[in-house]
mmCIF file of C-alpha atoms in Angstrom:
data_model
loop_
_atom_site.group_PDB
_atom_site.id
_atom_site.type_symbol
_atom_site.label_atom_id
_atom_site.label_comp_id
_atom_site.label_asym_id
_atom_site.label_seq_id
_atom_site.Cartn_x
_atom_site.Cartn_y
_atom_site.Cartn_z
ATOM 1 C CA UNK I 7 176.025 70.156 -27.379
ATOM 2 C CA UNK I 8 174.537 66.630 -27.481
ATOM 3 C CA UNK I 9 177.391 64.710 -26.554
ATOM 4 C CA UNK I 10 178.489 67.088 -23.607
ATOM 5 C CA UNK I 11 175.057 65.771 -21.890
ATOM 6 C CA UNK I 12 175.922 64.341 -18.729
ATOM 7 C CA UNK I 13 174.027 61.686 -17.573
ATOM 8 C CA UNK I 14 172.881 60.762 -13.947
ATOM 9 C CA UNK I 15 172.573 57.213 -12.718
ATOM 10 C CA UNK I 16 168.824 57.919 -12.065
ATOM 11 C CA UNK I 17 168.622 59.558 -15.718
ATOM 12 C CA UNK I 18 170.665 56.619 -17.201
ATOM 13 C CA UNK I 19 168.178 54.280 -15.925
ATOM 14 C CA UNK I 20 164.952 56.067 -16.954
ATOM 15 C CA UNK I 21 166.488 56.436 -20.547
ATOM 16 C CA UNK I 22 167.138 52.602 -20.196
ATOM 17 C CA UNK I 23 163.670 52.052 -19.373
ATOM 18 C CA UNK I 24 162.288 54.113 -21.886
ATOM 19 C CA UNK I 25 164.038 53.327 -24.651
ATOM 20 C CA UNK I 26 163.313 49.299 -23.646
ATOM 21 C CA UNK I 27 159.378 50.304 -23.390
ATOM 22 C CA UNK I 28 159.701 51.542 -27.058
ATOM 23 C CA UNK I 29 161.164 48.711 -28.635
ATOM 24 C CA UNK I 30 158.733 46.095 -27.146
ATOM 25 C CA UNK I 31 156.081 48.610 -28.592
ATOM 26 C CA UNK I 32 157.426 48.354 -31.817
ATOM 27 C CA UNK I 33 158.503 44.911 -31.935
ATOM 28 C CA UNK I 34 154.523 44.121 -30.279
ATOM 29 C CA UNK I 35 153.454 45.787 -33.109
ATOM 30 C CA UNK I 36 155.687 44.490 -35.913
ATOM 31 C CA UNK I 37 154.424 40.619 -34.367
ATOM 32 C CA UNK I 38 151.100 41.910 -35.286
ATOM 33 C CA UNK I 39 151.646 42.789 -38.647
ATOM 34 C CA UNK I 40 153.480 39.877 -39.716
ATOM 35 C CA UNK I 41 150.224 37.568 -38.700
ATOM 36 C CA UNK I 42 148.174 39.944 -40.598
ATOM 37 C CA UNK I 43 150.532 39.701 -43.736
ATOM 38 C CA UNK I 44 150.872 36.392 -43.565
ATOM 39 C CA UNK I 45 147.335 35.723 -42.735
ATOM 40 C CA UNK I 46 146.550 37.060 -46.436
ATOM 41 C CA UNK I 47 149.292 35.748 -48.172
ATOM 42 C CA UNK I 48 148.008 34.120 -51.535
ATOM 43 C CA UNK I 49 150.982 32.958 -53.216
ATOM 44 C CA UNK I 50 154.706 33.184 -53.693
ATOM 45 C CA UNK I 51 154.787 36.415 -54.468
ATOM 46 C CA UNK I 52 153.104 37.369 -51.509
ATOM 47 C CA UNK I 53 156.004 35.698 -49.783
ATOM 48 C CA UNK I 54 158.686 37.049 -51.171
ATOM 49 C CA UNK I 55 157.564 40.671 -50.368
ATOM 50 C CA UNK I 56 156.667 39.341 -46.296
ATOM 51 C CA UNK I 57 160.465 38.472 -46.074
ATOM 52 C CA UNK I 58 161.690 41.444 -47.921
ATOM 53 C CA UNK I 59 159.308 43.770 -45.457
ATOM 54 C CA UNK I 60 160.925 41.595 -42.594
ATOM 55 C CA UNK I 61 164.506 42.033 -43.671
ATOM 56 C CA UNK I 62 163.663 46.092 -43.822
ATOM 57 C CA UNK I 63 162.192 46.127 -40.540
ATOM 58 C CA UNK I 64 164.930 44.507 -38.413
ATOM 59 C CA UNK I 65 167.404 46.805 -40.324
ATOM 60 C CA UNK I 66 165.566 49.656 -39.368
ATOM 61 C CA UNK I 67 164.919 48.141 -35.625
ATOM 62 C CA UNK I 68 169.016 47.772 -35.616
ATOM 63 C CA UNK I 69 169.741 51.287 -37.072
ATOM 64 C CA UNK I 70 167.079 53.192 -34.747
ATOM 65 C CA UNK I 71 167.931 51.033 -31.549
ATOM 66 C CA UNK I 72 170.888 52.428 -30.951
ATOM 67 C CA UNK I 73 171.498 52.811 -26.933
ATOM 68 C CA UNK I 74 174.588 55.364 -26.757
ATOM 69 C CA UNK I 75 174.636 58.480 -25.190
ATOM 70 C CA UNK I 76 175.811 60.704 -27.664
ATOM 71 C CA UNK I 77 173.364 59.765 -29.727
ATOM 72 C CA UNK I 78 170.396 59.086 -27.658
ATOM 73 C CA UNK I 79 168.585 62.443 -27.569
ATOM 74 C CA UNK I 80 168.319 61.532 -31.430
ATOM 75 C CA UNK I 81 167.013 58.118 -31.480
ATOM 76 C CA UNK I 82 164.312 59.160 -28.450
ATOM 77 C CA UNK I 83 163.363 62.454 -30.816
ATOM 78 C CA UNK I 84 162.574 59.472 -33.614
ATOM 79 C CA UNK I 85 161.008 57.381 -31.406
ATOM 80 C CA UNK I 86 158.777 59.825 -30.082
ATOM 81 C CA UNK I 87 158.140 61.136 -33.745
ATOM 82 C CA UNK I 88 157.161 57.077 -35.162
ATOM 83 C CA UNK I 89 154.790 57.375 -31.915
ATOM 84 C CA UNK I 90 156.687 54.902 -29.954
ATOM 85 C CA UNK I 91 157.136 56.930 -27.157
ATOM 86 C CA UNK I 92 155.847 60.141 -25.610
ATOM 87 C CA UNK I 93 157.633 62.686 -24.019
ATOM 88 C CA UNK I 94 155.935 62.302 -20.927
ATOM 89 C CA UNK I 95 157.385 58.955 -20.572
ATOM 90 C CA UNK I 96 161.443 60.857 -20.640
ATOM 91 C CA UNK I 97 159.629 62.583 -17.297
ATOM 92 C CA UNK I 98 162.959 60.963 -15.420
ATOM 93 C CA UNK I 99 165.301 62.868 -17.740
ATOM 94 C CA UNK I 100 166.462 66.399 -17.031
ATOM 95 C CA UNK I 101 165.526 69.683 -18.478
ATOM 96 C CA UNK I 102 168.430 69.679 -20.628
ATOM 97 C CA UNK I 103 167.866 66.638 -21.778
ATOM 98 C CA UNK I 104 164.316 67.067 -22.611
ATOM 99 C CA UNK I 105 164.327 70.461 -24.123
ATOM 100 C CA UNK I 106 166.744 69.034 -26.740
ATOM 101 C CA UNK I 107 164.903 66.079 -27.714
ATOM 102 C CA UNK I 108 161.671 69.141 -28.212
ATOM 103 C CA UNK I 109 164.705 71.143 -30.424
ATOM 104 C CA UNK I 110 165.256 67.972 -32.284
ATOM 105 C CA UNK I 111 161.353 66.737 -32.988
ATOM 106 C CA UNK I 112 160.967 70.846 -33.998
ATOM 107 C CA UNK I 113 163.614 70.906 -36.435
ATOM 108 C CA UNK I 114 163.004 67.777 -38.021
ATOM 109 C CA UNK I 115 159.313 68.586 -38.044
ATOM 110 C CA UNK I 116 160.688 71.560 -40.244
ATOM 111 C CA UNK I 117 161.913 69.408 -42.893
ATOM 112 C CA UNK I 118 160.099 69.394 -46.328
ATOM 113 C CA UNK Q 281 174.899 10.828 -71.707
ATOM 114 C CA UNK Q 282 172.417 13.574 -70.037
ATOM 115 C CA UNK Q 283 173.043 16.390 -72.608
ATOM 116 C CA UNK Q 284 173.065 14.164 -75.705
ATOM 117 C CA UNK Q 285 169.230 13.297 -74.811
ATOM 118 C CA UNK Q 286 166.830 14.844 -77.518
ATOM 119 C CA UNK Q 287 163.840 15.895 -76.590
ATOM 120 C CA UNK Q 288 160.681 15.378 -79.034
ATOM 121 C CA UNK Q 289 158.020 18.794 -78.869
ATOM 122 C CA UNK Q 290 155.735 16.386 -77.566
ATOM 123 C CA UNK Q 291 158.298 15.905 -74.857
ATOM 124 C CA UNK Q 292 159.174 19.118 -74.411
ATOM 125 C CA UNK Q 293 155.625 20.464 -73.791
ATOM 126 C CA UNK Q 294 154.943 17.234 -71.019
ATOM 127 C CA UNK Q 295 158.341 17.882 -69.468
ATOM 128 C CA UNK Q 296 157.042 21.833 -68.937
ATOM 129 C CA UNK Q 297 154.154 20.883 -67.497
ATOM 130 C CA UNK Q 298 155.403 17.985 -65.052
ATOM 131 C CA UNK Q 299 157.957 20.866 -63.790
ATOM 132 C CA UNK Q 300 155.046 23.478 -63.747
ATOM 133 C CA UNK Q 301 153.054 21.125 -61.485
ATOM 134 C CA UNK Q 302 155.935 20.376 -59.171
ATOM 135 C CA UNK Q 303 156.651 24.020 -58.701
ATOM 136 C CA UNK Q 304 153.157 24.680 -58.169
ATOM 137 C CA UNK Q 305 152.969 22.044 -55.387
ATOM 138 C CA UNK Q 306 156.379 23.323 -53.790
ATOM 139 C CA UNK Q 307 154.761 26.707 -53.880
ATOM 140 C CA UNK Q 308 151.015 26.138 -52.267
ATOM 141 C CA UNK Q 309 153.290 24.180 -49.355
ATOM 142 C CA UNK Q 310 155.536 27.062 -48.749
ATOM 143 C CA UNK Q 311 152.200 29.338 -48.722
ATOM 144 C CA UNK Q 312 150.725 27.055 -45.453
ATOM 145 C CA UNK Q 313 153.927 26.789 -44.046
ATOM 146 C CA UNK Q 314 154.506 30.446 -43.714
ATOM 147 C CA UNK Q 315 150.755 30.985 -42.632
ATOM 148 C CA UNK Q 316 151.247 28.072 -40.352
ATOM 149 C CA UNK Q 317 154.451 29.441 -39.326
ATOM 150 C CA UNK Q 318 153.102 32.717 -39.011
ATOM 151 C CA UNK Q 319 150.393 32.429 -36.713
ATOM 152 C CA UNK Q 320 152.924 31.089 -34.450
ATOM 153 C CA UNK Q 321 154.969 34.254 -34.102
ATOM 154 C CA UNK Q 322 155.232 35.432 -30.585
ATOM 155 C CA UNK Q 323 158.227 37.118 -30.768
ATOM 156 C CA UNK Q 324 160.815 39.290 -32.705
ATOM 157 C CA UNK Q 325 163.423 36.039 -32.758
ATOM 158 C CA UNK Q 326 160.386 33.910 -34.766
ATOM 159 C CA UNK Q 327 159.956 37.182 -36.526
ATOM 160 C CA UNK Q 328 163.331 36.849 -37.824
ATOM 161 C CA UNK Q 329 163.595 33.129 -38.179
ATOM 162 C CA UNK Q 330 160.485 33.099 -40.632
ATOM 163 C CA UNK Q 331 162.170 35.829 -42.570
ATOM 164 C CA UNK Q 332 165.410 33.295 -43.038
ATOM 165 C CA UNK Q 333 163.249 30.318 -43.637
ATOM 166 C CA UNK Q 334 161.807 32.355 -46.498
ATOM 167 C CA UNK Q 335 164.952 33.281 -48.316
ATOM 168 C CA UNK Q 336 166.628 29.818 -47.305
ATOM 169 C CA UNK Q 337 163.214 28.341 -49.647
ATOM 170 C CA UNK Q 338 163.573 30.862 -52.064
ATOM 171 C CA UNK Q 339 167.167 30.078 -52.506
ATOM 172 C CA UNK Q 340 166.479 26.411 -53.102
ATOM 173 C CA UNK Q 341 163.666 26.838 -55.269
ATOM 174 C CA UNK Q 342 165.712 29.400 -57.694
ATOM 175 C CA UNK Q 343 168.425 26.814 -57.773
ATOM 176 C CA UNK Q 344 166.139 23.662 -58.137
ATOM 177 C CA UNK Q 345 164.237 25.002 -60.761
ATOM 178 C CA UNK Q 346 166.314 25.370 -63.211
ATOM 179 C CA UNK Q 347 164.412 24.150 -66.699
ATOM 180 C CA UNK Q 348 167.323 23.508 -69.327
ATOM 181 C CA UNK Q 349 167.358 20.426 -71.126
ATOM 182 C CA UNK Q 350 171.113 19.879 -70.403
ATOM 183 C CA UNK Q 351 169.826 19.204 -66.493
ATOM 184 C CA UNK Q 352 166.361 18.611 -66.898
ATOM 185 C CA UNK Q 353 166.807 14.417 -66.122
ATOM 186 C CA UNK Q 354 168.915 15.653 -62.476
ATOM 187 C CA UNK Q 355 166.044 18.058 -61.915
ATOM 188 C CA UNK Q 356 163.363 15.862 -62.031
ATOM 189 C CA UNK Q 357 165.320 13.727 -60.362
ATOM 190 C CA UNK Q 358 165.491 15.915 -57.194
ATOM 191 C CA UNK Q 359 161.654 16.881 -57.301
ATOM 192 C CA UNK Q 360 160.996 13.260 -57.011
ATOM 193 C CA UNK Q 361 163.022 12.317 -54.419
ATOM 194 C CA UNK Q 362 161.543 15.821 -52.582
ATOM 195 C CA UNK Q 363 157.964 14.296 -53.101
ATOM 196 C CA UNK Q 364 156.971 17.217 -55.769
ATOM 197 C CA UNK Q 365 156.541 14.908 -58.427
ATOM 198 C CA UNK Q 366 155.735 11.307 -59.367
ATOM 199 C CA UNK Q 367 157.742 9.342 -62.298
ATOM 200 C CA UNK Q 368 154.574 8.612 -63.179
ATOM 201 C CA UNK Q 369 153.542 11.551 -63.998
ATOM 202 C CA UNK Q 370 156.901 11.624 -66.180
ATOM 203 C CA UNK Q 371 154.891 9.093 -68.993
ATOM 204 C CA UNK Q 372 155.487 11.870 -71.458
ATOM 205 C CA UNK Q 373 158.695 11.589 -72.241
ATOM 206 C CA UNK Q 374 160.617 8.722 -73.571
ATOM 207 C CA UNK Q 375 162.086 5.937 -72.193
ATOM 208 C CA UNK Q 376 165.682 7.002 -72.767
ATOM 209 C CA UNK Q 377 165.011 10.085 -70.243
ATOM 210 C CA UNK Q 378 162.321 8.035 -67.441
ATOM 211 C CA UNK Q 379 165.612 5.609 -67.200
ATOM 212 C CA UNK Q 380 168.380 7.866 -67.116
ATOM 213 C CA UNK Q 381 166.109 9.443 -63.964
ATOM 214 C CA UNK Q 382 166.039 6.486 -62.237
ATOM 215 C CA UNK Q 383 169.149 5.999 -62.481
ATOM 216 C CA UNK Q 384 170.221 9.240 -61.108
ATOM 217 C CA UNK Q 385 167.395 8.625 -58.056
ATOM 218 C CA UNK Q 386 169.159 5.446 -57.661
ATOM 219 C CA UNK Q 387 172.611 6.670 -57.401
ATOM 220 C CA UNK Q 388 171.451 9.372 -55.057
ATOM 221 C CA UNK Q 389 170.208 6.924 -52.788
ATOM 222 C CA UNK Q 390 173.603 5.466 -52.294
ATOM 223 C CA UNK Q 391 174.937 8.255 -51.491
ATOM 224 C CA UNK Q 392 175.261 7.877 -47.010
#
């Protein structure tokens, strides 16, 4: 299972690599959006909302960012799913590795 | 004292309007700071700080205006001294209620 993974040095530091690719993606990309937001913000209200869709970014940023073994086949599977990452970019991690994150993307692609 | 004051309509309606104007002035200067602010994001950390400036604002606006007759004078007092409003543009109301604001403007700039 997932947390019986063991994890190489070279494997540790390709995940490290990877998973620090995808955040500056999405943290690029969340920079972008704010200017765009606030570029067209007309009044308080508009405000309001651009520090509310802030506040629900970095939470999700905190809960998806979450660099632990056990749990990292999961949070690479999401990444790859948000388009963050590809899978061609895990190319350092093993077999096992891989063909669980592909289980994990497959199942959750199953989901209603 | 302050909640013994009575307030005429024709105070009443120039009191709501001076306090419509100064929260329309706090408001458009929020607006350009967060564009301004905005278009200087380069990062997720000024990502994050505009967020906080925007609830820190929205905090102090909620508690500054606060339109009950019973705090109006200490109000008005406070947009003044913030630059939102003029006592000038206080003419409306009586003289019992343009004094007792000065003297609360006064008092708070004793204070160290």
């Amino acid at each position: 299972m997932m947390r019986d993974l063991s994890w190489s040095p070279a494997e540790k530091k390709a995940a490290r690599a990877a998973f620090e690719r995808a955040r500056a993606r999405e943290a690029a990309a969340l920079v972008e959006l704010v200017r765009a937001k606030a570029r067209a913000v007309a009044g308080l209200d508009d405000v309001w909302a651009l520090a509310e869709l802030i506040e629900e970014r970095r939470s999700e940023m905190q809960e998806h960012y979450d660099y632990r073994y056990s749990v990292l086949p999961i949070v690479f599977a999401n990444l790859i799913r948000d388009g963050w990452l590809s899978l061609d970019e895990l190319a350092g991690l093993g077999d096992d590795k891989r063909e669980f994150i592909e289980r994990i993307i497959a199942f959750a692609g199953e989901r209603p």
